[in-house]
Coordinates of C-alpha atoms in Angstrom, one line a residue:
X1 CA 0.0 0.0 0.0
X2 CA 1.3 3.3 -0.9
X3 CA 1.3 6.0 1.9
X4 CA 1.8 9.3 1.2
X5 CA 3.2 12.5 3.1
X6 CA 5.9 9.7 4.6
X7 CA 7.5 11.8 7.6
X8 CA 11.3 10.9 8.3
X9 CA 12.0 9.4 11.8
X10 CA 15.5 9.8 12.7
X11 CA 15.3 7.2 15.4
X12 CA 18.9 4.5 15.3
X13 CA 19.4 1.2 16.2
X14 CA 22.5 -0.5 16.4
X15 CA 22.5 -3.7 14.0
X16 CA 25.3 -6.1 13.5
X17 CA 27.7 -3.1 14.1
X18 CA 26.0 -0.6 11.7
X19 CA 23.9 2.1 12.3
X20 CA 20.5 1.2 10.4
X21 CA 17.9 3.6 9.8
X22 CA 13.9 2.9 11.3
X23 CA 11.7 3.3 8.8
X24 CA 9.1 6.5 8.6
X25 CA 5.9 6.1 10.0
X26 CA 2.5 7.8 7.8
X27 CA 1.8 10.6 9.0
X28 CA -0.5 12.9 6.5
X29 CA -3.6 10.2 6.4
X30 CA -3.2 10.7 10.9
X31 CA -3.6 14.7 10.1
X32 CA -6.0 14.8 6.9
X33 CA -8.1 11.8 8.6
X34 CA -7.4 9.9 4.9
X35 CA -6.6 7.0 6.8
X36 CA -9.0 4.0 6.5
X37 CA -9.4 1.7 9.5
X38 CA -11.0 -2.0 9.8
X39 CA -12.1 -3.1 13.1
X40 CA -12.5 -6.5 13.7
X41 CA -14.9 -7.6 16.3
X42 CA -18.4 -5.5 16.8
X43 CA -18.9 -6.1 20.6
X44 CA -18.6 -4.5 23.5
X45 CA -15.1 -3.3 22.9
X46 CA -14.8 -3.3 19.0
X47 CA -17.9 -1.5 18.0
X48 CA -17.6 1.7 21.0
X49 CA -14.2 2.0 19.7
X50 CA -15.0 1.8 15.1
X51 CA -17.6 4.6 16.0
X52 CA -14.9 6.7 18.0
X53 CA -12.9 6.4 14.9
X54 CA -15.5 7.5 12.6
X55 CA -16.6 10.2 14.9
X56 CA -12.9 11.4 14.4
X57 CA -13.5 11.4 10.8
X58 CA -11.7 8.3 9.4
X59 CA -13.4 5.8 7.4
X60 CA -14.1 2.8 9.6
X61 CA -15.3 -0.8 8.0
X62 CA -16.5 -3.1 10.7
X63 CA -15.8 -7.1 10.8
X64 CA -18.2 -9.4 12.5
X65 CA -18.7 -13.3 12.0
X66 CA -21.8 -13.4 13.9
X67 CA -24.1 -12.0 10.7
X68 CA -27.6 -11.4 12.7
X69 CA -25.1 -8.0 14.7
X70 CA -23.4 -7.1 11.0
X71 CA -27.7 -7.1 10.0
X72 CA -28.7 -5.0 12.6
X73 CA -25.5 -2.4 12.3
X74 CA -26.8 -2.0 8.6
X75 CA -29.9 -1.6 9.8
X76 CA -28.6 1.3 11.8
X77 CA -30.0 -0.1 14.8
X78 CA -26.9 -0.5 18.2
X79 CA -27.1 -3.1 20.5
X80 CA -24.5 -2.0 23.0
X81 CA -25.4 0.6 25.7
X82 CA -24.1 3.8 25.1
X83 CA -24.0 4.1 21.2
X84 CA -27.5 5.2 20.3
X85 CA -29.0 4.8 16.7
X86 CA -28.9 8.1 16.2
X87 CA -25.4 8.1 15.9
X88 CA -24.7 4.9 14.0
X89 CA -27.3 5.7 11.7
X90 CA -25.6 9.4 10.8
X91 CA -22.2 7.9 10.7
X92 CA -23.6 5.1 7.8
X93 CA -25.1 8.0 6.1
X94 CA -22.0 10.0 5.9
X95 CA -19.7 6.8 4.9
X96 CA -18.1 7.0 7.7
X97 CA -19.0 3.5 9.0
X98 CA -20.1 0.5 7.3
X99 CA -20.3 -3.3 8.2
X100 CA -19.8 -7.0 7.0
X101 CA -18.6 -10.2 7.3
X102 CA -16.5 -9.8 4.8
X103 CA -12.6 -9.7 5.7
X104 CA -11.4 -8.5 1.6
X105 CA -11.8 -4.7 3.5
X106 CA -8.5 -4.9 4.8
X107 CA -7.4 -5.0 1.6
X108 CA -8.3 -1.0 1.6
X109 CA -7.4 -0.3 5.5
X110 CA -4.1 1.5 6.9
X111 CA -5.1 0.1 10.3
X112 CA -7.1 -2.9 11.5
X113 CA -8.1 -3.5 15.4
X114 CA -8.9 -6.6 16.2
X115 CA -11.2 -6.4 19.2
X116 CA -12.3 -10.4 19.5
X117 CA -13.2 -12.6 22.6
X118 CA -10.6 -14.0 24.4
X119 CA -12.4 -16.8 26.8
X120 CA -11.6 -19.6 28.9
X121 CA -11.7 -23.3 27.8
X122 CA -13.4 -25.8 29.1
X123 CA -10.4 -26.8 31.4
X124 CA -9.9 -23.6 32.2
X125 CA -7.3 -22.7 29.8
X126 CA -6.7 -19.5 27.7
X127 CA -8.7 -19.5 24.5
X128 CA -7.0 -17.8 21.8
X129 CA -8.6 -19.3 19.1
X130 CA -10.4 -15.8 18.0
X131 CA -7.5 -13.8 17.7
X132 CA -5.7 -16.7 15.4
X133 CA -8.8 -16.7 13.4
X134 CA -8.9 -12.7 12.8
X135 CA -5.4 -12.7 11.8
X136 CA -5.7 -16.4 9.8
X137 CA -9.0 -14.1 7.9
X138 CA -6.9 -10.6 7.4
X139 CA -3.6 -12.0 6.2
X140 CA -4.6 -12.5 2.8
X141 CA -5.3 -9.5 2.0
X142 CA -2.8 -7.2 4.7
X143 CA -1.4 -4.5 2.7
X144 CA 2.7 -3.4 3.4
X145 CA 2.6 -0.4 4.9
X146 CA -0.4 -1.6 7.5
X147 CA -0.7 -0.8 11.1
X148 CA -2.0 -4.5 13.4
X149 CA -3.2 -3.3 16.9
X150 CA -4.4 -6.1 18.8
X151 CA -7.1 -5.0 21.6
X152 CA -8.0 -8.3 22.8
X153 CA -7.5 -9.3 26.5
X154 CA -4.5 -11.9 26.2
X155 CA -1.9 -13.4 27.9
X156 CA 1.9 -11.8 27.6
X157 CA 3.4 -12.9 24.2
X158 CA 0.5 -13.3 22.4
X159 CA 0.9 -10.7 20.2
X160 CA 4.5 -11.3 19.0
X161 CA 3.4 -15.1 18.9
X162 CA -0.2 -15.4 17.5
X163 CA -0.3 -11.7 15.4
X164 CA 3.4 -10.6 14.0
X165 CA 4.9 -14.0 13.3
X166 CA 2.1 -15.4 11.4
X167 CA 2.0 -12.3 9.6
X168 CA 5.9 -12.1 8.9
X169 CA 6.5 -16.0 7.9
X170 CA 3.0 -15.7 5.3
X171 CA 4.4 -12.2 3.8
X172 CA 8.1 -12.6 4.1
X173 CA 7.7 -9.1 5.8
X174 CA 9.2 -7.8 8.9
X175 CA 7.7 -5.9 12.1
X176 CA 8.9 -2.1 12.1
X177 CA 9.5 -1.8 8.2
X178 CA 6.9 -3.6 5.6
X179 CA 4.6 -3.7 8.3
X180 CA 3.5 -2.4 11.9
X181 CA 2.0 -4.5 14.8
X182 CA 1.4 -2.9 18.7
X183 CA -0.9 -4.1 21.4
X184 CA -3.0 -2.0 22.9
X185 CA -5.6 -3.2 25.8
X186 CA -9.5 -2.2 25.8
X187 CA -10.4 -0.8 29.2
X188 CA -14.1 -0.8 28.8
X189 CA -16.8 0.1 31.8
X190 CA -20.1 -1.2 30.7
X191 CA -22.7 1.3 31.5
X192 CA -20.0 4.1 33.1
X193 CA -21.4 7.4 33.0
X194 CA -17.5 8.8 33.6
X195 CA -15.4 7.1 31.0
X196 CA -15.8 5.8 27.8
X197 CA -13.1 5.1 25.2
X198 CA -12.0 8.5 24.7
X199 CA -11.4 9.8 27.7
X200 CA -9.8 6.6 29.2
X201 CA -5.8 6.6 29.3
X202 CA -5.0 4.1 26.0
X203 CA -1.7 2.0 27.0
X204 CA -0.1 1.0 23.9
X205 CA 3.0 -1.2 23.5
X206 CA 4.9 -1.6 19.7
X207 CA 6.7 -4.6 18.7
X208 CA 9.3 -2.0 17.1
X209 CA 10.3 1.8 18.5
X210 CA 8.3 2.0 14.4
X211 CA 5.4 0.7 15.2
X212 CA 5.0 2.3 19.0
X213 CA 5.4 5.1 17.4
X214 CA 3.0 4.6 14.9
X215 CA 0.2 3.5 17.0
X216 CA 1.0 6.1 19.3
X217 CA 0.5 8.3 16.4
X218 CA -2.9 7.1 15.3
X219 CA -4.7 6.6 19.0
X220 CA -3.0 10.3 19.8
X221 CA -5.4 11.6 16.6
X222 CA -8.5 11.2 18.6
X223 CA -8.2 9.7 22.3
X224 CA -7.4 11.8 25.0
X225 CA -4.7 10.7 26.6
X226 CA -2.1 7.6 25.2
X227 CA 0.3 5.8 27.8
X228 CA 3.1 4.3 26.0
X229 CA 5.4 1.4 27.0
X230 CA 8.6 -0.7 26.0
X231 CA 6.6 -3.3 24.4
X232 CA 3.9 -5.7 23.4
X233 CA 4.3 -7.6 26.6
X234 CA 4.3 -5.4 29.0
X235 CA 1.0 -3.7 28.2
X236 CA -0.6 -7.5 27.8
X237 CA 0.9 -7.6 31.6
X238 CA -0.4 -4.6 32.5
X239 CA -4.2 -5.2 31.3
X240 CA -3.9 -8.6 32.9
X241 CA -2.5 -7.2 36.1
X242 CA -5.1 -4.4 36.7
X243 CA -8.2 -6.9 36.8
X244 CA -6.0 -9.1 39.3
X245 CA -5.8 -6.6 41.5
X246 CA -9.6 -5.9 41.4
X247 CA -10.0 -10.2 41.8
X248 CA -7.5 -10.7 44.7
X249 CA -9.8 -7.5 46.4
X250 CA -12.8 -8.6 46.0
X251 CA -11.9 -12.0 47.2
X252 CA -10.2 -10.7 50.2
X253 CA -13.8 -9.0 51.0
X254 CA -15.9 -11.8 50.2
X255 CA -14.1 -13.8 52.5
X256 CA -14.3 -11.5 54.8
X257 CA -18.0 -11.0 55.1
X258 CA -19.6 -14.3 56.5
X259 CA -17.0 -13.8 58.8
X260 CA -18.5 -10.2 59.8
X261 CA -21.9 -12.1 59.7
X262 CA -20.9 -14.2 62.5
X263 CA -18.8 -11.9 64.5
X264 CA -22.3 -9.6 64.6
X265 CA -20.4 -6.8 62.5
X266 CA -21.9 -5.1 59.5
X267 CA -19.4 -5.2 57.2
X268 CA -20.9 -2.5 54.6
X269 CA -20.5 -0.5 57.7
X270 CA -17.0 -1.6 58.1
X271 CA -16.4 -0.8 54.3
X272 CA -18.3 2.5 54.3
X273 CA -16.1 3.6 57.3
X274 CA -12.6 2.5 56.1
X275 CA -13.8 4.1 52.6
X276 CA -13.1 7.4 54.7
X277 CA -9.4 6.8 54.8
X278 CA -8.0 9.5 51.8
X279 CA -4.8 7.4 51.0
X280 CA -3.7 3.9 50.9
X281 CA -7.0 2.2 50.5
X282 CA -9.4 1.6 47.9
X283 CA -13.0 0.3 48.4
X284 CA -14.5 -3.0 47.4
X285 CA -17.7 -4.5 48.0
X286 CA -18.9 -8.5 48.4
X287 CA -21.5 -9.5 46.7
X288 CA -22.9 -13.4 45.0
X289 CA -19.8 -13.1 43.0
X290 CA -17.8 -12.1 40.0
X291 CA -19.4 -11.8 36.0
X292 CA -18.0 -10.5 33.4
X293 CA -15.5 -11.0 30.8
X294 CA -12.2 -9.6 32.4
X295 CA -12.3 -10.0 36.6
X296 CA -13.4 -14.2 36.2
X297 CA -10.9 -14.3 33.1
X298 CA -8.1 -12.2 33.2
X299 CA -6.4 -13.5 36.5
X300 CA -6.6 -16.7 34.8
X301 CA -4.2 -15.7 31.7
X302 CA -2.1 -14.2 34.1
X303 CA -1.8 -17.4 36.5
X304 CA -1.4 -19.7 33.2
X305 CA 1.2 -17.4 31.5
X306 CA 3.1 -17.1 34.7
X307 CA 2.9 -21.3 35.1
X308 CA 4.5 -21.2 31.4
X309 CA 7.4 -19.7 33.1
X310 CA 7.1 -22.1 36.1
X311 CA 5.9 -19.8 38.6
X312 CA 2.8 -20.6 40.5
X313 CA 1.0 -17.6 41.4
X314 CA -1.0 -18.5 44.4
X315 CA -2.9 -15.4 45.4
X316 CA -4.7 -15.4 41.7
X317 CA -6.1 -19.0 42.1
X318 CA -7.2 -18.6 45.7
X319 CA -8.7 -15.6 44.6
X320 CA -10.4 -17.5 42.0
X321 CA -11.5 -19.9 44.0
X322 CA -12.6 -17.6 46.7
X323 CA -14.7 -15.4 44.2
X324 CA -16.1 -18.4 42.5
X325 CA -17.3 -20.1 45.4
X326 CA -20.1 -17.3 46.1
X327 CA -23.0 -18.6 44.4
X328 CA -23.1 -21.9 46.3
X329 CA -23.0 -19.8 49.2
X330 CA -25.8 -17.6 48.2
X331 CA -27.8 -20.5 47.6
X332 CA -27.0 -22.7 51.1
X333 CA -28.0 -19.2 52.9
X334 CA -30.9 -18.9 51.1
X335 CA -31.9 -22.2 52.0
X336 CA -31.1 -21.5 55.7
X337 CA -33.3 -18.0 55.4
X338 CA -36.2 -20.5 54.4
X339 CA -35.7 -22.8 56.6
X340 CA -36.2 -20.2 59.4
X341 CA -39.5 -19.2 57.9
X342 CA -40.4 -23.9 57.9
X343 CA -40.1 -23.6 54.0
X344 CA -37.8 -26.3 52.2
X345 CA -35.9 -24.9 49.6
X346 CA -37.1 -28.3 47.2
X347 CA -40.6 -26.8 45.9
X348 CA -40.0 -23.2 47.6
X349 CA -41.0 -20.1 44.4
X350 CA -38.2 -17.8 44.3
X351 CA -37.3 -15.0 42.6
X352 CA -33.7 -13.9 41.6
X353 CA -33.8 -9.8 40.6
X354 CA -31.3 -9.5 38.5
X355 CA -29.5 -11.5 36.1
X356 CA -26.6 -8.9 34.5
X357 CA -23.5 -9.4 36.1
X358 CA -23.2 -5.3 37.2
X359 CA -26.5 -3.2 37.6
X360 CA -27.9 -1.1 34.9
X361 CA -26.0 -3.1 31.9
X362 CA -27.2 -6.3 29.6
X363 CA -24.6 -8.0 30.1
X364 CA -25.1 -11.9 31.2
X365 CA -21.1 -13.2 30.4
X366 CA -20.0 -14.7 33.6
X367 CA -22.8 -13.6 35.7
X368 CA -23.0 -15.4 39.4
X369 CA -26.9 -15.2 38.4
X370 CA -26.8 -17.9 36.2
X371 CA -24.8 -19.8 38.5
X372 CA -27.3 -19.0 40.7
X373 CA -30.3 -19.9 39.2
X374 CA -28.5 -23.2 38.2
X375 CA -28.2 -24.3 42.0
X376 CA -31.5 -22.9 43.1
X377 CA -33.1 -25.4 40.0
X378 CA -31.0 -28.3 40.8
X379 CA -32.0 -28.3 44.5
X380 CA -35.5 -28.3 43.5
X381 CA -36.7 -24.5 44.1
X382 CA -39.5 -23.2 41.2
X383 CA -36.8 -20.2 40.1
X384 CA -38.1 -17.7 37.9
X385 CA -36.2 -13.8 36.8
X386 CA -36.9 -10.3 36.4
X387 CA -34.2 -8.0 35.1
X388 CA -35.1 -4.8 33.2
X389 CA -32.3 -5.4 31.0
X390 CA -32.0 -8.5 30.4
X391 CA -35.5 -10.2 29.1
X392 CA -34.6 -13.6 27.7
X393 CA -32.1 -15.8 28.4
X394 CA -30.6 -19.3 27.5
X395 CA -30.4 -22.3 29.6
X396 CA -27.8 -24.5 29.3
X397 CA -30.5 -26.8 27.9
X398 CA -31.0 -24.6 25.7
X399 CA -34.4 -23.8 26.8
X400 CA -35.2 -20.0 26.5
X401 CA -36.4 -18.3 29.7
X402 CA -38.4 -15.2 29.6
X403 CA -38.4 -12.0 32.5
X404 CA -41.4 -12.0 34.5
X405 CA -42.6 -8.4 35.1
X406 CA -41.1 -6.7 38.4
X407 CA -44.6 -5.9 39.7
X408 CA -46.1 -6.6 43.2
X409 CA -48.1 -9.7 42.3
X410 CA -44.3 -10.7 41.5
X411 CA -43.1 -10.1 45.1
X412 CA -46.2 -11.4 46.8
X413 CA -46.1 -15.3 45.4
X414 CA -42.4 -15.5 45.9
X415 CA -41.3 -17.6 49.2
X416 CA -38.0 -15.6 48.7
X417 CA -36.6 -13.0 46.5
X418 CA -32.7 -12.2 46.1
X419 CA -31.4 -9.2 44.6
X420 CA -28.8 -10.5 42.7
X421 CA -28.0 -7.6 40.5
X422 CA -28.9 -3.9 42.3
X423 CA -30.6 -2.3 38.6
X424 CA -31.7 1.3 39.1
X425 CA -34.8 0.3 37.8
X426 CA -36.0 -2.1 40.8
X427 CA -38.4 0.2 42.8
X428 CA -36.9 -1.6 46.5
X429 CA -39.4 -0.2 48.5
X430 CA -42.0 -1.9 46.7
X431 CA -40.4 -4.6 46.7
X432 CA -39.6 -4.4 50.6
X433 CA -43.3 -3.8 51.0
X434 CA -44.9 -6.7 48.9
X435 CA -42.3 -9.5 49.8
X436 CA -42.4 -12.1 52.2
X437 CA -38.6 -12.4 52.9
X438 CA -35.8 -10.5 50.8
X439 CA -31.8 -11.6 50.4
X440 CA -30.1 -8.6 49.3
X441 CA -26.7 -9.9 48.0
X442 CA -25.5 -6.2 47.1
X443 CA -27.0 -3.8 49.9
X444 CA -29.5 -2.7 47.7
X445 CA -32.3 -1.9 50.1
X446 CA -30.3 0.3 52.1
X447 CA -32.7 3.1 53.3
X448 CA -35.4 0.6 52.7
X449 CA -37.6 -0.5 55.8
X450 CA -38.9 -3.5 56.8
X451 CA -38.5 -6.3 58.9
X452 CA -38.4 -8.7 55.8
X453 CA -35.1 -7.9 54.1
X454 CA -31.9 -10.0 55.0
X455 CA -28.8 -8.5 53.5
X456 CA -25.1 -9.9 52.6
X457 CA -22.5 -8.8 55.1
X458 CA -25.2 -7.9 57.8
X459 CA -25.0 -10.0 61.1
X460 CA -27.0 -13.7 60.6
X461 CA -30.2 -14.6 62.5
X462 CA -30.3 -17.4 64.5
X463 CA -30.0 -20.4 62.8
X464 CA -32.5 -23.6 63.3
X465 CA -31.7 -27.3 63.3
X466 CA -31.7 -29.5 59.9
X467 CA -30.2 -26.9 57.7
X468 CA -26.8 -28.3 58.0
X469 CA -28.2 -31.5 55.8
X470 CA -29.8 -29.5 53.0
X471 CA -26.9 -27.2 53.0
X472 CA -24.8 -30.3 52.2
X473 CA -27.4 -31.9 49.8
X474 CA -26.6 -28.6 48.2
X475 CA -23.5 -28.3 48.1
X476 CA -23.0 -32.0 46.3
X477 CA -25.2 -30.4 43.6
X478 CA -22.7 -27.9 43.3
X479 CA -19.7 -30.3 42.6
X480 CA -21.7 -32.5 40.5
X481 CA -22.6 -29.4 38.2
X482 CA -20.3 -27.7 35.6
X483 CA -20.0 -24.3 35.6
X484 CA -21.7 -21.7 33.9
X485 CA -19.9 -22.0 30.5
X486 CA -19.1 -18.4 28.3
X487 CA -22.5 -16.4 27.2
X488 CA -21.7 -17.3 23.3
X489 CA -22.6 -20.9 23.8
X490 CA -25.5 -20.3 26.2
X491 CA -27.1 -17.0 26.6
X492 CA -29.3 -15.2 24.5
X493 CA -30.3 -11.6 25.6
X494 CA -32.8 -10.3 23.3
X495 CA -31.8 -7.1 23.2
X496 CA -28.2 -7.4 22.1
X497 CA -26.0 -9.9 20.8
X498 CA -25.2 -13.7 22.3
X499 CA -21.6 -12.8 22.9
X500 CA -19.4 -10.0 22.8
X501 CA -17.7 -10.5 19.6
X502 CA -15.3 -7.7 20.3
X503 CA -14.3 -7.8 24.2
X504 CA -11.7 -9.1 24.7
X505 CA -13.2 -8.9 28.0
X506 CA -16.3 -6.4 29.3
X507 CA -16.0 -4.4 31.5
X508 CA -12.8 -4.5 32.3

């Protein structure tokens, strides 16, 4: 591909004793926005960041597999919260942003941004099989002069192993002259009202001081603010590292509380009182556990990239463990709560409110809800949902399951309803007032009254005798049961897509 406006880059390097001369880097298509970018991957990450592009004024083609999202993008109709189709449908009509399937668009880009799923195997075990499929599609028709950003969620190496090598031994080229390659991780907040992809710091790491300089370049032209580092690897580390460090804190809390419980101390007390502190601490919350793309996932990468090297990395899998362990626990107090009331949780109606892994979002990957609502079924209980995001979803069965309406009639036949997701959109007072017993797993009805409401963290009631069988009958169920496999293979929420196609993690 022929670039004009070529700016000269007097960076050296020393090679075999010679002093050898990086290549230039494009410049004029960065400044007159002639530059055309593919993005590949229309989820969650991909699609937020092909319409900050084309709101920047560069031509951006979007690449999706999954052809019932590349219809409704045509359609100019979003299915990820925050990009209305207002927008989307302006950007079509002013070329700025179009859609396929098709991967012969790279064949026209400057820059592609691959923004695909990275997920968890079966045995737990990084899943890189999207990325090597996005680059495996591309190569073909890669054109020399081409900037490769990789965006997924990955473990460190990935992109000098599964993006520039392929692309160097199918083209004969080389990193840093007939071609560029950086990695650059998503930090996405689903449903923030503070950040969004411009105004969230952009780490970027080059394989080459070329192609650093490069991507820094072409993120510089229309984000905010762009981090660089040495390389590659170190901003894969660095992604990785920052949702460990949420994981390990939310663990250390969630172990925490049914200790609290028993020791008669109200630990969102305790939290909302060390919160005070202005240094040296940051707050974290328990709750029935962790959803999501990045916090279940990313430690993961981490642990098996560090096990590579032969290091065993402790604190990530108790962590994990910890974090993972919190539905079962949800579901052995719940049968305790009903228990108390001379209700066995075989045959009781409850209700789980909420089925997003964060409030106010669609989001079902990962969620502790469908964990959840697995255990409650298996043990017998009549479990139905409400969510005002979510409508539909998929059981692993395959069976489709369908929101009842958050209403008081709702409240009033449950034997028990737990909040498992705290949605803006639950009125809690109602809900306090129409209920006959309430487990608030994320302090939800706080300000609420009512002698009805049982919340996570808060200090137990007494318990009665025979729990301690069921609670055991339960917890085989829970060891005899897989878990909750990635949303693409299970989930279906009506209102957006199956999977995101282009997080390479969620909120992260």
């Amino acid at each position: 591909m022929e670039l004009e406006g070529m700016e000269e880059n007097h960076q050296h390097e020393q090679h075999e004793g010679k002093e050898e001369l990086q290549p230039p880097t494009p410049i004029q298509p960065i400044h007159d926005r002639s530059l055309k970018a593919v993005v590949i991957g229309l989820g969650y990450v991909g699609l937020p960041m092909a319409i900050e592009m084309a709101q920047a004024g560069y031509q951006v083609h979007g690449i999706d597999i999954d052809t019932s999202k590349v219809a409704k993008l045509r359609a100019g109709h979003s299915y990820v919260i925050g990009i209305d189709d207002t927008v989307l449908q302006s950007l079509m009509k002013a070329g700025l942003f179009t859609a396929s399937t098709d991967y012969t668009a790279v064949a026209q880009a400057n820059v592609i941004v691959i923004c695909v799923p990275t997920p968890l195997t079966a045995e737990h075990q990084p899943d890189i099989s999207y990325i090597a499929a996005a680059v495996d599609g591309m190569t073909p028709y890669l054109q020399e002069g081409s900037l490769v950003i990789l965006e997924s969620t990955t473990y460190p190496g990935t992109t000098e192993e599964i993006v520039k090598q392929p692309i160097e031994a199918a083209n004969g080229w080389r990193a840093g002259e007939q071609f560029y390659v950086c990695y650059s991780p998503e930090r996405v907040d689903p449903g923030s009202v503070h950040y969004g992809v411009k105004n969230t710091p952009k780490i970027i790491g080059g394989s080459t001081p070329a192609c650093l300089d490069y991507g820094k370049q072409f993120y510089g032209s229309f984000l905010n603010e762009v981090v660089p580092v040495s390389s590659t690897t170190v901003a894969e580390t660095a992604k990785l590292f920052e949702n460990t460090f949420r994981s390990v804190n939310i663990a250390l809390v969630n172990e925490l509380t049914p200790a609290c419980e028993q020791m008669g101390v109200n630990i969102w007390e305790v939290l909302g009182a060390a919160a005070t502190k202005p240094f040296g601490y940051m707050p974290f919350y328990p709750g029935p556990g962790i959803g999501g793309h990045c916090i279940p996932i990313d430690p993961i990468y981490l642990s098996w990239a560090a096990s590579r090297q032969g290091s065993e990395l402790q604190f990530i899998q108790l962590a994990d463990a910890t974090n993972r362990q919190m539905p079962e626990n949800v579901v052995k107090r719940s049968a305790e709560l009903l228990e108390q009331k001379g209700i066995s949780l075989r045959g009781a109606r409850v209700v789980l409110a909420g089925m997003a892994y964060k409030k106010d979002i669609d989001d079902l990957r990962e969620s502790p809800a469908l964990d959840i609502f697995r255990l409650l079924s298996a043990a017998g209980a009549e479990v139905v949902f409400t969510d005002p995001m979510v409508p539909v979803f998929r059981k692993d069965d395959g069976t489709v399951l369908h929101a009842s309406p958050a209403v008081p009639e709702l409240w009033a036949w449950a034997d028990l309803v737990i909040i498992t997701t705290d949605h803006t959109g639950f009125n809690y007072q109602e809900m306090a007032d129409h209920a006959k017993l309430i487990f608030d797993t994320r302090n939800a009805t706080a300000g609420c009254h009512g002698g009805n409401i049982v919340v996570l963290g808060q200090p137990v009631r007494p318990e009665v005798k025979g729990v301690r069988e069921q609670q055991e009958s339960i917890a085989s169920v829970g060891q005899k049961e897989t878990a909750v496999e990635d949303g693409a293979a299970h989930h279906e929420v009506a209102i957006g897509p199956d999977e995101d196609q282009g997080d390479a993690h969620g909120k992260s």
